[in-house]
mmCIF file of N, CA, C and O in Angstrom:
data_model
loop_
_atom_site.group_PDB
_atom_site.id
_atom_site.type_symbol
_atom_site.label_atom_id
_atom_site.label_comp_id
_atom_site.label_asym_id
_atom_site.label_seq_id
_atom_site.Cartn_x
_atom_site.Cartn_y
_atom_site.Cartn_z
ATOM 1 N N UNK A 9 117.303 234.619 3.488
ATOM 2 C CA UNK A 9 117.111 233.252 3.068
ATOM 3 C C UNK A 9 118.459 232.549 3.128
ATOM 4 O O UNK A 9 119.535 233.086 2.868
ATOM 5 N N UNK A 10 118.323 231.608 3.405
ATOM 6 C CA UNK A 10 119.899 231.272 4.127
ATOM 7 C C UNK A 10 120.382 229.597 2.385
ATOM 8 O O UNK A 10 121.486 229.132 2.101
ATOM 9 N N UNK A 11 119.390 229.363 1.925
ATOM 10 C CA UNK A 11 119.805 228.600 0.118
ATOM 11 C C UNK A 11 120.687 229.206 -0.306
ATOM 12 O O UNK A 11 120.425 230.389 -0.090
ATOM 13 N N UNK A 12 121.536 229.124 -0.757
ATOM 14 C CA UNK A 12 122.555 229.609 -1.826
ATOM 15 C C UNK A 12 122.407 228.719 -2.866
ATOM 16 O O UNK A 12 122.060 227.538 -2.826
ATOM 17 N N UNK A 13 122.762 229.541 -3.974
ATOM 18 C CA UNK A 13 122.206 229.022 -5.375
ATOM 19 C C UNK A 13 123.653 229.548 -6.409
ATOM 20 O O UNK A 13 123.791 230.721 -6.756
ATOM 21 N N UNK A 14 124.506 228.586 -6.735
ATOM 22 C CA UNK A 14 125.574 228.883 -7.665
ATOM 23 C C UNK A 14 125.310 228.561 -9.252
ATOM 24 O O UNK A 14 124.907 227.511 -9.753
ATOM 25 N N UNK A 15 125.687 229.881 -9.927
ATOM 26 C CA UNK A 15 125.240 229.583 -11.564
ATOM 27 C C UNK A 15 126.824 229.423 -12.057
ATOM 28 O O UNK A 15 127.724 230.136 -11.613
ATOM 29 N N UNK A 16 126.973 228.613 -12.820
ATOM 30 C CA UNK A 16 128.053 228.181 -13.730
ATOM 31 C C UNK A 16 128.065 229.580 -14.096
ATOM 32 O O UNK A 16 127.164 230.401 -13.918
ATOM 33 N N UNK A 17 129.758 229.833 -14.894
ATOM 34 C CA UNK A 17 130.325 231.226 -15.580
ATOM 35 C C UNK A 17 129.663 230.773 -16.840
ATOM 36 O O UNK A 17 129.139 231.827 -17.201
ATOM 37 N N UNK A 18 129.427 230.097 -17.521
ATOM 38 C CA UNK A 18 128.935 230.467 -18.967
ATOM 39 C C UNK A 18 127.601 230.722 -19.099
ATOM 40 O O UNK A 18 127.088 231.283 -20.067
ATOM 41 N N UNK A 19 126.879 230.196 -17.856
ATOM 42 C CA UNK A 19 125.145 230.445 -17.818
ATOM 43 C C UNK A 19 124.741 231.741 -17.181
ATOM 44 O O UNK A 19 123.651 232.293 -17.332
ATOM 45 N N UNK A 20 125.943 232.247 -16.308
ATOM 46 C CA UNK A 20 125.688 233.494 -16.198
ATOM 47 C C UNK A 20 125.822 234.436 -17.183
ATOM 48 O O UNK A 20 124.814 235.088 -17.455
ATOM 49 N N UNK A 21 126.889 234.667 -17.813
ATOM 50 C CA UNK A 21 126.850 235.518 -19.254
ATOM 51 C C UNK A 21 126.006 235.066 -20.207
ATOM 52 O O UNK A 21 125.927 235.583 -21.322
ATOM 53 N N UNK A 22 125.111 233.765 -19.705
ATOM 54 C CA UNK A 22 124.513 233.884 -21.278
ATOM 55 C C UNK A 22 123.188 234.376 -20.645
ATOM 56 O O UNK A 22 122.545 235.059 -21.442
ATOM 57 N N UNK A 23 122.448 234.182 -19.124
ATOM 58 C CA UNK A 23 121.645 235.212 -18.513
ATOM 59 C C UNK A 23 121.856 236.833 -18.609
ATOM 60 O O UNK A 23 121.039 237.731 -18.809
ATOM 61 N N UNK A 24 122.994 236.851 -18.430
ATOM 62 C CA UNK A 24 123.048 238.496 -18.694
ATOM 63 C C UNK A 24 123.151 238.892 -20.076
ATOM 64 O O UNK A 24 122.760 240.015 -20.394
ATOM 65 N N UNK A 25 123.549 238.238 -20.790
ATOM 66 C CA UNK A 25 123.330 238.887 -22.020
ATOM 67 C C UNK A 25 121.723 238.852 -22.476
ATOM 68 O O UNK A 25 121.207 239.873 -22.931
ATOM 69 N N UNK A 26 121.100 237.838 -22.352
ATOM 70 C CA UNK A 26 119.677 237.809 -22.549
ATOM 71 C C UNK A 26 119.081 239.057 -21.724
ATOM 72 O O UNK A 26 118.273 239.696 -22.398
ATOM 73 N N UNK A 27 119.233 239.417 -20.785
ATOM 74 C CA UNK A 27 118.530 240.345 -20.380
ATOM 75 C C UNK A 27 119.377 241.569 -20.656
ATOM 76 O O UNK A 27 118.732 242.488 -20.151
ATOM 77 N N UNK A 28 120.395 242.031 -21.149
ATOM 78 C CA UNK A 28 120.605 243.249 -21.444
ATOM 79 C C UNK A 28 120.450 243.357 -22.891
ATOM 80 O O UNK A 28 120.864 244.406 -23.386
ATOM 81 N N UNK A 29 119.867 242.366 -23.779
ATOM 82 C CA UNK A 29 119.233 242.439 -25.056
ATOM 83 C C UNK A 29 117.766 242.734 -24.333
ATOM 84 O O UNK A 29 117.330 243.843 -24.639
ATOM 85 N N UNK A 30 117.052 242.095 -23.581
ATOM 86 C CA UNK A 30 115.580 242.474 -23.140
ATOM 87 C C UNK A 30 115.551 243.876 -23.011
ATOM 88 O O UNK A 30 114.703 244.583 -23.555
ATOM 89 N N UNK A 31 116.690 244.386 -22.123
ATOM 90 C CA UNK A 31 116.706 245.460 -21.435
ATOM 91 C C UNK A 31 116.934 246.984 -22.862
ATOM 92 O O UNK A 31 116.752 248.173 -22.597
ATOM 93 N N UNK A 32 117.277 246.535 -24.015
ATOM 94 C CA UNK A 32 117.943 247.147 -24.849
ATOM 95 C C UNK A 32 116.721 247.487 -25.691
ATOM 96 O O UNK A 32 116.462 248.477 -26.374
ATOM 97 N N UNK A 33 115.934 246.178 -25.393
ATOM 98 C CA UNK A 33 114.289 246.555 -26.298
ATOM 99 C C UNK A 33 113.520 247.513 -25.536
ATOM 100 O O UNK A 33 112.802 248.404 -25.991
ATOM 101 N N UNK A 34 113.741 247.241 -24.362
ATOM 102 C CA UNK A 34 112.496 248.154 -23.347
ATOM 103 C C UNK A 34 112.970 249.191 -23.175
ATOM 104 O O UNK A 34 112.128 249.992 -22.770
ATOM 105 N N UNK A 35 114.336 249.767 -23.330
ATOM 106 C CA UNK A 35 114.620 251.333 -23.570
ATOM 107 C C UNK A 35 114.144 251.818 -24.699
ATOM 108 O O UNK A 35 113.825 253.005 -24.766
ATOM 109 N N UNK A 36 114.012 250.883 -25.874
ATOM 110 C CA UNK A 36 113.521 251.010 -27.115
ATOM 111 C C UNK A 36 111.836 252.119 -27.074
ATOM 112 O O UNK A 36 111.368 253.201 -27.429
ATOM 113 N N UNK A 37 111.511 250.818 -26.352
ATOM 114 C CA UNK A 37 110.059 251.011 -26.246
ATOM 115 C C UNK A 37 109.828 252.073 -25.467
ATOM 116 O O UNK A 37 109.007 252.926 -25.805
ATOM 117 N N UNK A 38 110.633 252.164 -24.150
ATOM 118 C CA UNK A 38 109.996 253.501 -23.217
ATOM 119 C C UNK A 38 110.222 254.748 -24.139
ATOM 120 O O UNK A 38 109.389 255.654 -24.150
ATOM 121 N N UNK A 39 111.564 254.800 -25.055
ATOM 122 C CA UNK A 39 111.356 256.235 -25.493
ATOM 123 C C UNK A 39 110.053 256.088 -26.637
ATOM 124 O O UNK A 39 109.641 257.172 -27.052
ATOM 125 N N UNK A 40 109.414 254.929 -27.147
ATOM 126 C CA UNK A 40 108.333 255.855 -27.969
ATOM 127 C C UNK A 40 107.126 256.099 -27.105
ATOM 128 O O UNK A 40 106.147 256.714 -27.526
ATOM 129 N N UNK A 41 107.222 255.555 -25.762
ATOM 130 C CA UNK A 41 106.469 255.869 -24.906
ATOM 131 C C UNK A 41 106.336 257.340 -24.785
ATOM 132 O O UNK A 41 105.304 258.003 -24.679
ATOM 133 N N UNK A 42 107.420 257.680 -24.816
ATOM 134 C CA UNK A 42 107.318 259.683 -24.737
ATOM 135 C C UNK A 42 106.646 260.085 -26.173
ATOM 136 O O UNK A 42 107.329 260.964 -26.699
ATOM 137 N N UNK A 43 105.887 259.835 -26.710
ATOM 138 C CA UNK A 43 105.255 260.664 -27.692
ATOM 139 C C UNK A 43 104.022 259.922 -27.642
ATOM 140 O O UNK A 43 103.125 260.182 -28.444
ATOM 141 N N UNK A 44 103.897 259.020 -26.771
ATOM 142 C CA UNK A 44 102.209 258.726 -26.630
ATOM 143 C C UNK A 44 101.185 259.711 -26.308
ATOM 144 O O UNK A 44 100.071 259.823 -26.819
ATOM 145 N N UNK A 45 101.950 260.708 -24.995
ATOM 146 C CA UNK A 45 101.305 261.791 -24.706
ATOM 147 C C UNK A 45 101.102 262.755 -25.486
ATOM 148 O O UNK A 45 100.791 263.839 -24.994
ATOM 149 N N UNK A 46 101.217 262.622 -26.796
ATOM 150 C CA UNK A 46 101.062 264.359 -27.787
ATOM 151 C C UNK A 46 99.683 263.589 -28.402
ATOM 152 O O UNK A 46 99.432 262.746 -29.264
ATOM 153 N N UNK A 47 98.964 264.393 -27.434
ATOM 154 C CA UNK A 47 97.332 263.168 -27.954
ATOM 155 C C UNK A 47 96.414 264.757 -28.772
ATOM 156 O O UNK A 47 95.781 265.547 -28.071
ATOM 157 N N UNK A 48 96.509 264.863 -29.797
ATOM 158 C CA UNK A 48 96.395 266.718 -30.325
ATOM 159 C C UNK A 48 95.937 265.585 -31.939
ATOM 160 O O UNK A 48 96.585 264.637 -32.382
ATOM 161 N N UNK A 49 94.462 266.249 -32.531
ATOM 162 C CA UNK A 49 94.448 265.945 -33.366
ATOM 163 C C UNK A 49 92.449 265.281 -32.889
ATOM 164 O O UNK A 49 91.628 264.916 -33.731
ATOM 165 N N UNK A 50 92.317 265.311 -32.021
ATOM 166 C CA UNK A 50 90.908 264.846 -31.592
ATOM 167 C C UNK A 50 89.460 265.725 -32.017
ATOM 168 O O UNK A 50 88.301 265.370 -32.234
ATOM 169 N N UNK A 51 90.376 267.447 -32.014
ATOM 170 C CA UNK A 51 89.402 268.435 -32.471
ATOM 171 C C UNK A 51 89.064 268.875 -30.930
ATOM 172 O O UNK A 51 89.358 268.399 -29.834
ATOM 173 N N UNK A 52 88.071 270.357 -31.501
ATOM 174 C CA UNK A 52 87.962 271.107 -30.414
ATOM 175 C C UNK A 52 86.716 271.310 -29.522
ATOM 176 O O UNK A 52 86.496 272.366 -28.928
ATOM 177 N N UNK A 53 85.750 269.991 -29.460
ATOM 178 C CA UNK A 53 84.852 269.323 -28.684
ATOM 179 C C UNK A 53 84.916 269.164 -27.142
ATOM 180 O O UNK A 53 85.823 268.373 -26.888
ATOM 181 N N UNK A 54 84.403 269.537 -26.191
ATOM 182 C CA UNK A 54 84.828 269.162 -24.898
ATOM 183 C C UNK A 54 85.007 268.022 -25.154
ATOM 184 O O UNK A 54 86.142 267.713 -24.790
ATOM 185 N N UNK A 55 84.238 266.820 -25.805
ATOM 186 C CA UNK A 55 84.344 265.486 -25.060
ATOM 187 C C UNK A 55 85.510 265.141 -25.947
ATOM 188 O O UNK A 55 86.214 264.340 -25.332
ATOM 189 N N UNK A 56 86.093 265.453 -27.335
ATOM 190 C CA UNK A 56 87.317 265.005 -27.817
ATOM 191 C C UNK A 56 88.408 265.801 -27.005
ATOM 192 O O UNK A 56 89.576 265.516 -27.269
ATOM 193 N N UNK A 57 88.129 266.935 -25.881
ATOM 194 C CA UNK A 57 89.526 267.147 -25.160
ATOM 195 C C UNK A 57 89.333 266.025 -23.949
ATOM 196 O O UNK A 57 90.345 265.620 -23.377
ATOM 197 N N UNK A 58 88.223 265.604 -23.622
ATOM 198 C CA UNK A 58 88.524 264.533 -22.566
ATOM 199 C C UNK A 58 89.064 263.304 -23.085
ATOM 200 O O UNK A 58 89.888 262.548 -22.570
ATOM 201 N N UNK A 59 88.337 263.210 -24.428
ATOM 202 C CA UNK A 59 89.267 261.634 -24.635
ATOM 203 C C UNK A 59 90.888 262.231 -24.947
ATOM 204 O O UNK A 59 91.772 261.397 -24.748
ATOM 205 N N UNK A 60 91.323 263.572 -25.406
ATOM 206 C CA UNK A 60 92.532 263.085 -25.425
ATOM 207 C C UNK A 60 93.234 262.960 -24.027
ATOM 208 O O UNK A 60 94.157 262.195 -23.748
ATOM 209 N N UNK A 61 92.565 263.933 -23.142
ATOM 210 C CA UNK A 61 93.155 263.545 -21.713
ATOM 211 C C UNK A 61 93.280 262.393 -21.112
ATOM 212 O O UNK A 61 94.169 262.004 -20.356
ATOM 213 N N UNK A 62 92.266 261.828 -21.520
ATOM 214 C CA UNK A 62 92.302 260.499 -21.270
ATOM 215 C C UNK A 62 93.410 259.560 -21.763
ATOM 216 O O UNK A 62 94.176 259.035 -20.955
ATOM 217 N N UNK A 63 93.508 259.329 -23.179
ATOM 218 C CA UNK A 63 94.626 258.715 -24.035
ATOM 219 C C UNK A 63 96.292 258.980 -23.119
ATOM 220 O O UNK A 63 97.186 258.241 -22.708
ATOM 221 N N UNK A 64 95.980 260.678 -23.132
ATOM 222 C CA UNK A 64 97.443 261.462 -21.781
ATOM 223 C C UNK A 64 97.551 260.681 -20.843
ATOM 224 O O UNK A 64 98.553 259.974 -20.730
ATOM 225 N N UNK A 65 96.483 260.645 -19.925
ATOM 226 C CA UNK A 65 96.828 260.040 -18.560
ATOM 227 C C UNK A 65 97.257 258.437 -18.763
ATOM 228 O O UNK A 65 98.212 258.087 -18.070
ATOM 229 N N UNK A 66 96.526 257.180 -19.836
ATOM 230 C CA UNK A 66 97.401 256.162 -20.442
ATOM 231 C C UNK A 66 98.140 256.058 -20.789
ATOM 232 O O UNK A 66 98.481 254.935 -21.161
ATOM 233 N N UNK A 67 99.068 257.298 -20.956
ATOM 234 C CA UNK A 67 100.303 257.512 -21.836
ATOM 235 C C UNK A 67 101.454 257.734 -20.521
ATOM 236 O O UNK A 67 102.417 256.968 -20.492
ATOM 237 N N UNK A 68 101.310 258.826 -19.423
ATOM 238 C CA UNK A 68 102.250 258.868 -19.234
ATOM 239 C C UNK A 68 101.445 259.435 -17.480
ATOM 240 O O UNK A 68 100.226 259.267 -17.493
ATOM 241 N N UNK A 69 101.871 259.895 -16.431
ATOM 242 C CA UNK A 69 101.884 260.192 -15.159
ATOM 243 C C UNK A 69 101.074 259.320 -14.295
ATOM 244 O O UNK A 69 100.998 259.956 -13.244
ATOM 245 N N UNK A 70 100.508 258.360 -14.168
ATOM 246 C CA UNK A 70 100.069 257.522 -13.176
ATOM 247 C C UNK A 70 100.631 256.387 -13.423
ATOM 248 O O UNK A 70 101.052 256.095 -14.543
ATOM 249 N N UNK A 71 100.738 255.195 -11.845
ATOM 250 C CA UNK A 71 101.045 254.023 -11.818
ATOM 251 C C UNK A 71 101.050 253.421 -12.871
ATOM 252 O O UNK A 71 102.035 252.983 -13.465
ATOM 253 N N UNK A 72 99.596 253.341 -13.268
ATOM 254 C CA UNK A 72 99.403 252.193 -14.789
ATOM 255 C C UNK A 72 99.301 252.435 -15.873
ATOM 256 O O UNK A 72 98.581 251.970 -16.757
ATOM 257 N N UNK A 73 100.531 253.708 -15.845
ATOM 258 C CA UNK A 73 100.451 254.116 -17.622
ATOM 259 C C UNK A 73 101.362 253.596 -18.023
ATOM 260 O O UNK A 73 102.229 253.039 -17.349
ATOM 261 N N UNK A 74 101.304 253.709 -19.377
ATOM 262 C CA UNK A 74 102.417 252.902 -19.978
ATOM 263 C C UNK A 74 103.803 253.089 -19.888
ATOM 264 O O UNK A 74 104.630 252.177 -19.862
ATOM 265 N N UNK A 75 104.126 254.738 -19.823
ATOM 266 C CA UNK A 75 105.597 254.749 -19.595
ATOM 267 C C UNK A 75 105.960 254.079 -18.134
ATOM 268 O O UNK A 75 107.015 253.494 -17.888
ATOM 269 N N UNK A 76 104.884 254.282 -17.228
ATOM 270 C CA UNK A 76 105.620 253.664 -15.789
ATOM 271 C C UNK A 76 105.449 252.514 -15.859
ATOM 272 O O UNK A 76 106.184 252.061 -14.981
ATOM 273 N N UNK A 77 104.920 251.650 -16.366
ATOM 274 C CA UNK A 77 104.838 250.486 -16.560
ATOM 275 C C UNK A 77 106.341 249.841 -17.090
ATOM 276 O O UNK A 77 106.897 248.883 -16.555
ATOM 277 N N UNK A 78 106.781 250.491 -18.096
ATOM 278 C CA UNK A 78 107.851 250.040 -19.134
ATOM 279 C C UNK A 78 108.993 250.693 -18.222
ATOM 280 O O UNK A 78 110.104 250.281 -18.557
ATOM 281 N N UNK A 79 109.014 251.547 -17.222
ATOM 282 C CA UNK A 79 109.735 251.710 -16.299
ATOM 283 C C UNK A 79 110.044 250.725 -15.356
ATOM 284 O O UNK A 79 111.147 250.178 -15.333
ATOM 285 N N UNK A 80 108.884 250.389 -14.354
ATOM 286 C CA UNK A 80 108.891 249.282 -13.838
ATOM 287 C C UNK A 80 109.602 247.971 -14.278
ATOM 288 O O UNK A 80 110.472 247.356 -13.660
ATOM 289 N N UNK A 81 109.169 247.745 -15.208
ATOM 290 C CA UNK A 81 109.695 246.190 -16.047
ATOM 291 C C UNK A 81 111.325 246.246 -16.335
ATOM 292 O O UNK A 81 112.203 245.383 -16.357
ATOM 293 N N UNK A 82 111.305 247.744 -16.555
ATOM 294 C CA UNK A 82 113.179 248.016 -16.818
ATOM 295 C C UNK A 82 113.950 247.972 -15.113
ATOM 296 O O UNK A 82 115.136 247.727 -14.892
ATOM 297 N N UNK A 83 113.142 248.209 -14.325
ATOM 298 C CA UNK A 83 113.581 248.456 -13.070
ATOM 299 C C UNK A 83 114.230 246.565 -12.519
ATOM 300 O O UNK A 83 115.291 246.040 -12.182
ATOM 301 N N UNK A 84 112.744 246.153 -12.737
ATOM 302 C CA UNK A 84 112.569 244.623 -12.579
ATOM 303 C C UNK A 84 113.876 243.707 -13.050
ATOM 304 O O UNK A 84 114.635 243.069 -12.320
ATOM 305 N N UNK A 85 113.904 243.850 -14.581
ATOM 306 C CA UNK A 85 114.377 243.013 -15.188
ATOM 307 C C UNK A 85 116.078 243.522 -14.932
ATOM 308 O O UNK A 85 116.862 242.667 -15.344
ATOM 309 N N UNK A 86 116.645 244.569 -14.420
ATOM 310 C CA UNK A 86 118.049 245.586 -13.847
ATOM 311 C C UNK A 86 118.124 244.498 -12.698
ATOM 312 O O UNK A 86 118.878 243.525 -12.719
ATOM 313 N N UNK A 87 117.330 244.776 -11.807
ATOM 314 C CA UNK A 87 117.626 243.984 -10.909
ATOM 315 C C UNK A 87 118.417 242.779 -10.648
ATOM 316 O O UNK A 87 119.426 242.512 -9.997
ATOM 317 N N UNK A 88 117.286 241.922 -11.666
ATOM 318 C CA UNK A 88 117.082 240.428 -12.090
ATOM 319 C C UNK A 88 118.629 240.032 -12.896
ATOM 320 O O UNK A 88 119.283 239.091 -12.447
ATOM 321 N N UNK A 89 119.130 240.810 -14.083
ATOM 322 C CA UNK A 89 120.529 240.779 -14.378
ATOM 323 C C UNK A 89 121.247 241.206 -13.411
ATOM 324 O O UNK A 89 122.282 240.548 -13.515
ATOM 325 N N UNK A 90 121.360 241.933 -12.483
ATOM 326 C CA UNK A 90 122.743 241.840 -11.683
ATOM 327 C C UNK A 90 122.477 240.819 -10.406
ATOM 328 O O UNK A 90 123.407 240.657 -9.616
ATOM 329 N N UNK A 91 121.409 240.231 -10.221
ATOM 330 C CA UNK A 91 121.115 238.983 -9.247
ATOM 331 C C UNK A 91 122.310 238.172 -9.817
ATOM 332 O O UNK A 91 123.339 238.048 -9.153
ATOM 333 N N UNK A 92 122.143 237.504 -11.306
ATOM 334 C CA UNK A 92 122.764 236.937 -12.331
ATOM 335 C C UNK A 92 123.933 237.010 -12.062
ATOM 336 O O UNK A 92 124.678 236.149 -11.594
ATOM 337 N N UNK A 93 124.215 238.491 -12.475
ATOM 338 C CA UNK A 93 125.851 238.442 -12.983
ATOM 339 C C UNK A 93 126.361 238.602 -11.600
ATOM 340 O O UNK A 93 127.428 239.212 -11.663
ATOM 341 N N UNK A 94 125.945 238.218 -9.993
ATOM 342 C CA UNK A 94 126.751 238.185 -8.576
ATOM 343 C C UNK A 94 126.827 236.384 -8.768
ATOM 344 O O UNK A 94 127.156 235.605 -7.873
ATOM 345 N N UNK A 95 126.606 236.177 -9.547
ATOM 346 C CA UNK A 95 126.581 234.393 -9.815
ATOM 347 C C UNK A 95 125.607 233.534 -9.138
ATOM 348 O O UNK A 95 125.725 232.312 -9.043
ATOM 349 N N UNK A 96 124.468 234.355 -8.590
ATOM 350 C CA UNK A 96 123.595 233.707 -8.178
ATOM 351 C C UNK A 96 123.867 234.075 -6.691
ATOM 352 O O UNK A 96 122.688 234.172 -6.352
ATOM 353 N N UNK A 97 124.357 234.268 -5.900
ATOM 354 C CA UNK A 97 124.369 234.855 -4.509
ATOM 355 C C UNK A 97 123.285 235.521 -4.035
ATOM 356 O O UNK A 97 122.776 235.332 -2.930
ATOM 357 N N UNK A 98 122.973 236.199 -4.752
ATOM 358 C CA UNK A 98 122.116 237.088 -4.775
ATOM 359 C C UNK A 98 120.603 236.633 -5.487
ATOM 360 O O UNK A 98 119.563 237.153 -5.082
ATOM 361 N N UNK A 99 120.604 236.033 -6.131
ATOM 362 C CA UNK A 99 119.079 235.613 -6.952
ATOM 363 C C UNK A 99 117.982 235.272 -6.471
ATOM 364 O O UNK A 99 116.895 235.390 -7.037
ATOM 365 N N UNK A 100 118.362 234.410 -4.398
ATOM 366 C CA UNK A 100 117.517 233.686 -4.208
ATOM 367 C C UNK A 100 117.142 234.352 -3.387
ATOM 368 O O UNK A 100 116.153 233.900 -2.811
ATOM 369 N N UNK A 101 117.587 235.517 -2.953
ATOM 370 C CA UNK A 101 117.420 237.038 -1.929
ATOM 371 C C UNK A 101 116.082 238.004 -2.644
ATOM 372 O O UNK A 101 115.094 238.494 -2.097
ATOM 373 N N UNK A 102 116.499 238.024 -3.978
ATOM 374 C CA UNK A 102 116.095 238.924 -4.543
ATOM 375 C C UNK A 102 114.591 238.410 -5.462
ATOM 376 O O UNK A 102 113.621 239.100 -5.775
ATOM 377 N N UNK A 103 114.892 236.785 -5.750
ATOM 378 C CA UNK A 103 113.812 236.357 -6.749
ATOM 379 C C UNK A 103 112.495 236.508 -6.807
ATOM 380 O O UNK A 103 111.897 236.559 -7.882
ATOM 381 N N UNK A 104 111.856 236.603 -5.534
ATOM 382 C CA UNK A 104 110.623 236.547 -5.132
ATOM 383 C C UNK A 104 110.007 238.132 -4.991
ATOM 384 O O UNK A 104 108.884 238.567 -5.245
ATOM 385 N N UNK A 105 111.165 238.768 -4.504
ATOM 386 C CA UNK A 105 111.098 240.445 -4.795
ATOM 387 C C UNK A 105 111.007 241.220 -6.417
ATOM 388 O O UNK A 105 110.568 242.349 -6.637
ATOM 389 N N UNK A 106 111.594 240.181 -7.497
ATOM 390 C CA UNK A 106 111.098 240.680 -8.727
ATOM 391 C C UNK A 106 110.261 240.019 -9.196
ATOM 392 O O UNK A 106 109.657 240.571 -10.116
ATOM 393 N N UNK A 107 109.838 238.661 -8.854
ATOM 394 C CA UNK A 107 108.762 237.921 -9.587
ATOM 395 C C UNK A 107 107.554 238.934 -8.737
ATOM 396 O O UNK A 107 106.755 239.470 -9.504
ATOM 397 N N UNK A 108 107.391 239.184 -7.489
ATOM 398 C CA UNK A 108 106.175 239.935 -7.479
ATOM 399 C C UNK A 108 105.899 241.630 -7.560
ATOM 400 O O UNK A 108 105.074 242.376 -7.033
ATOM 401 N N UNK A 109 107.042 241.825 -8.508
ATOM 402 C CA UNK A 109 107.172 243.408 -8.881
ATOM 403 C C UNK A 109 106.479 242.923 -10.518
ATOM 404 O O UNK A 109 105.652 243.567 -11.163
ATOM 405 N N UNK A 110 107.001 241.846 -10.826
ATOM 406 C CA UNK A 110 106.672 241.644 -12.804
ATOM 407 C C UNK A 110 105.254 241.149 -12.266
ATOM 408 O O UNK A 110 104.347 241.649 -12.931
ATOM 409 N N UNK A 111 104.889 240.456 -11.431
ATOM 410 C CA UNK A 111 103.269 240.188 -11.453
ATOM 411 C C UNK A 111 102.530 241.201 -10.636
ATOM 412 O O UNK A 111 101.311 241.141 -10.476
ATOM 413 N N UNK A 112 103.122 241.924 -10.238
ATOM 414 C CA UNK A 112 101.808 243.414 -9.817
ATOM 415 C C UNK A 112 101.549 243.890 -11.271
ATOM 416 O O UNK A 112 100.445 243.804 -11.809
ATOM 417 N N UNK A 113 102.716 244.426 -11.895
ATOM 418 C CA UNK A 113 103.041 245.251 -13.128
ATOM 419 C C UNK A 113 101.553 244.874 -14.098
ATOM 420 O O UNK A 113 100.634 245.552 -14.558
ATOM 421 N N UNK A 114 102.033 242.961 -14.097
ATOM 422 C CA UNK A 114 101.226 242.618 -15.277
ATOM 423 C C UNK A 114 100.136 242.571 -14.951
ATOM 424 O O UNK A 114 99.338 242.699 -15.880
ATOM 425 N N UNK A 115 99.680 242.422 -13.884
ATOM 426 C CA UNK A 115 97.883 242.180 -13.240
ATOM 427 C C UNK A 115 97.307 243.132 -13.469
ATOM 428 O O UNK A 115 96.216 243.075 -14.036
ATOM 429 N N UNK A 116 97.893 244.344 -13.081
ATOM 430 C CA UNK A 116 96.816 245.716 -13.646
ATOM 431 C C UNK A 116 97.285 246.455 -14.755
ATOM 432 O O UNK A 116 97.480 247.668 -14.681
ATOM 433 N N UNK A 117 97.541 245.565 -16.133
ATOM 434 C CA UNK A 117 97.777 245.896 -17.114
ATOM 435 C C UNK A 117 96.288 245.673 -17.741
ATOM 436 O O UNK A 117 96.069 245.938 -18.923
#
């Protein structure tokens, strides 16, 4: 894309700081993501071991579970701050490449 897009020095640090506070919550969140999967407590029913498998597979190893999800969004929003902090050089390369990584993410949420 041949636009160049220049961000002032104080709007860039105050973009990057906003997103490495975002970014500071969603590490938050992915680690309680790791104990979604201890799905134990359903009883010893076939169909309460399928629902907890079930609850498992929402929890953690496919596309649209939650930890890859909260992966994704950390991936996204990494990006999106160092677009930022190149002062914008980079933002108008990259923008359309994370706006449709955050709207796949959220559509099959």
């Amino acid at each position: 894309m041949s636009a160049f897009v220049r961000l002032e020095p104080h709007v860039i640090d105050e973009l990057v700081t906003i997103c490495n506070t975002m970014l500071a919550e969603l590490h938050k969140v992915g680690e309680a993501t790791e104990r979604l999967s201890a799905t134990h407590g359903f009883g010893d029913l076939e169909s309460a071991r399928q629902l907890a498998a079930g609850y498992s597979r929402k929890a953690a190893g496919t596309p649209e579970s939650a930890r890859e999800r909260i992966e994704q969004f950390i991936d996204t929003l990494t990006q999106l701050r160092d677009a930022f902090a190149a002062g914008g050089e980079d933002f108008l390369d990259t923008q359309f490449d994370w706006a449709r990584a955050l709207d796949t993410a959220d559509r099959d949420v």
